[in-house]
Tab-separated table of C-alpha atoms in Angstrom:
chain	number	residue	atom	x	y	z
E	1	UNK	CA	6.208	167.900	-91.930
E	2	UNK	CA	6.630	168.143	-88.163
E	3	UNK	CA	10.019	166.457	-88.408
E	4	UNK	CA	11.121	169.082	-90.881
E	5	UNK	CA	9.905	171.780	-88.524
E	6	UNK	CA	11.984	170.322	-85.708
E	7	UNK	CA	14.920	169.968	-88.073
E	8	UNK	CA	14.561	173.565	-89.111
E	9	UNK	CA	14.460	174.653	-85.467
E	10	UNK	CA	17.555	172.606	-84.746
E	11	UNK	CA	19.452	174.321	-87.541
E	12	UNK	CA	18.903	177.745	-86.035
E	13	UNK	CA	22.111	179.185	-84.532
E	14	UNK	CA	22.015	179.308	-80.699
E	15	UNK	CA	18.939	177.127	-80.467
E	16	UNK	CA	19.103	174.326	-77.916
E	17	UNK	CA	16.484	171.662	-78.576
E	18	UNK	CA	17.214	169.910	-75.251
E	19	UNK	CA	15.969	173.011	-73.405
E	20	UNK	CA	12.466	172.241	-74.642
E	21	UNK	CA	12.426	168.983	-72.676
E	22	UNK	CA	14.320	170.002	-69.513
E	23	UNK	CA	12.875	172.139	-66.709
E	24	UNK	CA	13.387	175.861	-67.111
E	25	UNK	CA	13.821	176.718	-63.432
E	26	UNK	CA	16.778	179.000	-62.810
E	27	UNK	CA	18.767	179.351	-59.585
E	28	UNK	CA	17.265	176.158	-58.179
E	29	UNK	CA	19.955	173.673	-56.977
E	30	UNK	CA	17.526	170.817	-57.609
E	31	UNK	CA	17.635	171.624	-61.333
E	32	UNK	CA	21.259	172.704	-61.505
E	33	UNK	CA	22.480	171.121	-64.733
E	34	UNK	CA	25.876	172.819	-64.760
E	35	UNK	CA	27.619	169.774	-63.398
E	36	UNK	CA	26.219	167.371	-66.050
E	37	UNK	CA	28.846	166.195	-68.455
E	38	UNK	CA	27.154	167.284	-71.671
E	39	UNK	CA	30.030	168.968	-73.511
E	40	UNK	CA	30.689	165.884	-75.629
E	41	UNK	CA	27.093	165.762	-76.885
E	42	UNK	CA	26.027	167.373	-80.135
E	43	UNK	CA	23.994	170.470	-79.182
E	44	UNK	CA	21.946	170.010	-82.367
E	45	UNK	CA	20.779	166.379	-82.322
E	46	UNK	CA	18.957	166.868	-85.656
E	47	UNK	CA	20.768	167.553	-88.824
E	48	UNK	CA	19.443	170.113	-91.256
E	49	UNK	CA	18.276	167.416	-93.651
E	50	UNK	CA	15.782	166.102	-91.048
E	51	UNK	CA	17.621	162.946	-90.012
E	52	UNK	CA	18.324	162.265	-86.357
E	53	UNK	CA	21.946	161.942	-85.243
E	54	UNK	CA	23.063	159.164	-82.871
E	55	UNK	CA	22.513	161.209	-79.696
E	56	UNK	CA	18.831	161.889	-79.144
E	57	UNK	CA	17.103	164.219	-76.759
E	58	UNK	CA	15.508	161.308	-74.954
E	59	UNK	CA	18.895	159.708	-74.268
E	60	UNK	CA	20.261	163.077	-73.081
E	61	UNK	CA	17.301	163.659	-70.809
E	62	UNK	CA	17.417	160.063	-69.509
E	63	UNK	CA	21.132	160.371	-68.738
E	64	UNK	CA	20.545	163.752	-67.170
E	65	UNK	CA	17.699	162.331	-65.088
E	66	UNK	CA	19.830	159.386	-63.956
E	67	UNK	CA	22.731	161.680	-63.101
E	68	UNK	CA	20.358	164.056	-61.336
E	69	UNK	CA	18.788	161.199	-59.358
E	70	UNK	CA	22.240	159.938	-58.352
E	71	UNK	CA	23.273	163.431	-57.308
E	72	UNK	CA	20.090	163.844	-55.253
E	73	UNK	CA	20.823	160.537	-53.576
E	74	UNK	CA	24.353	161.651	-52.778
E	75	UNK	CA	23.053	164.990	-51.515
E	76	UNK	CA	20.508	163.221	-49.303
E	77	UNK	CA	23.209	160.906	-47.914
E	78	UNK	CA	25.447	163.916	-47.296
E	79	UNK	CA	22.614	165.764	-45.522
E	80	UNK	CA	21.856	162.702	-43.362
E	81	UNK	CA	25.552	162.288	-42.552
E	82	UNK	CA	25.913	165.941	-41.644
E	83	UNK	CA	22.763	165.812	-39.498
E	84	UNK	CA	24.075	162.630	-37.817
E	85	UNK	CA	27.431	164.290	-37.205
E	86	UNK	CA	25.764	167.369	-35.727
E	87	UNK	CA	23.630	165.223	-33.450
E	88	UNK	CA	26.657	163.170	-32.395
E	89	UNK	CA	28.592	166.357	-31.649
E	90	UNK	CA	25.636	167.715	-29.651
E	91	UNK	CA	25.443	164.482	-27.610
E	92	UNK	CA	29.181	164.647	-27.054
E	93	UNK	CA	28.911	168.236	-25.801
E	94	UNK	CA	26.028	167.249	-23.477
E	95	UNK	CA	28.090	164.335	-22.093
E	96	UNK	CA	31.112	166.586	-21.621
E	97	UNK	CA	29.020	169.221	-19.825
E	98	UNK	CA	27.402	166.571	-17.627
E	99	UNK	CA	30.859	165.188	-16.713
E	100	UNK	CA	32.126	168.720	-16.021
E	101	UNK	CA	29.110	169.347	-13.728
E	102	UNK	CA	29.747	166.061	-11.918
E	103	UNK	CA	33.416	166.938	-11.424
E	104	UNK	CA	32.520	170.438	-10.219
E	105	UNK	CA	30.125	168.910	-7.688
E	106	UNK	CA	32.786	166.437	-6.600
E	107	UNK	CA	35.304	169.295	-6.164
E	108	UNK	CA	32.817	171.208	-4.003
E	109	UNK	CA	32.164	168.094	-1.889
E	110	UNK	CA	35.876	167.393	-1.478
E	111	UNK	CA	36.591	171.002	-0.524
E	112	UNK	CA	33.841	170.823	2.091
E	113	UNK	CA	35.174	167.500	3.424
E	114	UNK	CA	38.716	168.919	3.471
E	115	UNK	CA	37.530	171.965	5.444
E	116	UNK	CA	35.652	169.774	7.916
E	117	UNK	CA	38.709	167.501	8.368
E	118	UNK	CA	40.954	170.547	8.948
E	119	UNK	CA	38.617	171.835	11.665
E	120	UNK	CA	38.525	168.363	13.228
E	121	UNK	CA	42.334	168.106	13.012
E	122	UNK	CA	42.698	171.489	14.764
E	123	UNK	CA	40.398	170.263	17.559
E	124	UNK	CA	42.431	167.048	17.931
E	125	UNK	CA	45.709	169.013	17.969
E	126	UNK	CA	44.265	171.323	20.639
E	127	UNK	CA	43.122	168.332	22.713
E	128	UNK	CA	46.522	166.689	22.286
E	129	UNK	CA	48.244	169.856	23.506
E	130	UNK	CA	45.926	170.009	26.540
E	131	UNK	CA	46.535	166.355	27.314
E	132	UNK	CA	50.300	166.801	26.862
E	133	UNK	CA	50.262	169.765	29.324
E	134	UNK	CA	48.183	167.749	31.782
E	135	UNK	CA	50.586	164.816	31.371
E	136	UNK	CA	53.563	167.108	32.003
E	137	UNK	CA	51.948	168.516	35.169
E	138	UNK	CA	51.152	164.994	36.392
E	139	UNK	CA	54.733	163.830	35.759
E	140	UNK	CA	56.080	166.874	37.612
E	141	UNK	CA	53.703	166.200	40.489
E	142	UNK	CA	54.662	162.508	40.523
E	143	UNK	CA	58.378	163.424	40.516
E	144	UNK	CA	57.787	165.880	43.385
E	145	UNK	CA	55.887	163.255	45.337
E	146	UNK	CA	58.669	160.727	44.650
E	147	UNK	CA	61.263	163.197	46.025
E	148	UNK	CA	59.167	163.831	49.122
E	149	UNK	CA	58.784	160.097	49.644
E	150	UNK	CA	62.511	159.602	49.302
E	151	UNK	CA	63.166	162.464	51.739
E	152	UNK	CA	60.682	160.982	54.189
E	153	UNK	CA	62.329	157.619	53.961
E	154	UNK	CA	65.703	159.199	54.588
E	155	UNK	CA	64.332	161.097	57.583
E	156	UNK	CA	62.718	157.954	58.911
E	157	UNK	CA	65.967	156.079	58.376
E	158	UNK	CA	67.967	158.794	60.102
E	159	UNK	CA	65.485	158.935	62.990
E	160	UNK	CA	65.619	155.149	63.437
E	161	UNK	CA	69.352	155.176	63.289
E	162	UNK	CA	69.464	157.869	65.931
E	163	UNK	CA	67.004	155.982	68.117
E	164	UNK	CA	68.901	152.762	67.591
E	165	UNK	CA	66.015	150.722	66.407
E	166	UNK	CA	66.798	148.267	63.694
E	167	UNK	CA	65.416	148.928	60.311
E	168	UNK	CA	62.605	146.660	59.151
E	169	UNK	CA	62.853	145.576	55.685
């Protein structure tokens, strides 16, 4: 008698016997059955005479469960991959920021070194100019002394020539 009852229910228009065995949670992606390929299945697995057709509710629910399990596995893998990609991108941004900070520090150090070397170069140029002026003065003084010496030798030579004394070499 129960089989006839189920058969009578299955013959009702718009009645879906599979809905009795599947979860009735709406708007839950975990129980989203819209992607299951069920359009080729007979929506009324029982004929009106009480006999069961080749597709049964248990095979539909088993296939749905397998498909659902596979989809959950794919979703989990996708979630793990996305999380891994996010973490990898975060690590990459951290490395990039660390490298940028290092380069900024290096720029600051090089600018400071460059400034120090420019100051040192200006001091060396100033010292060189002072030494060059001193060198010029000393050369002028040496040239003047050389002229005086030459003049003195000429005077001594003229005085000896006038006195008639021979020149000592």
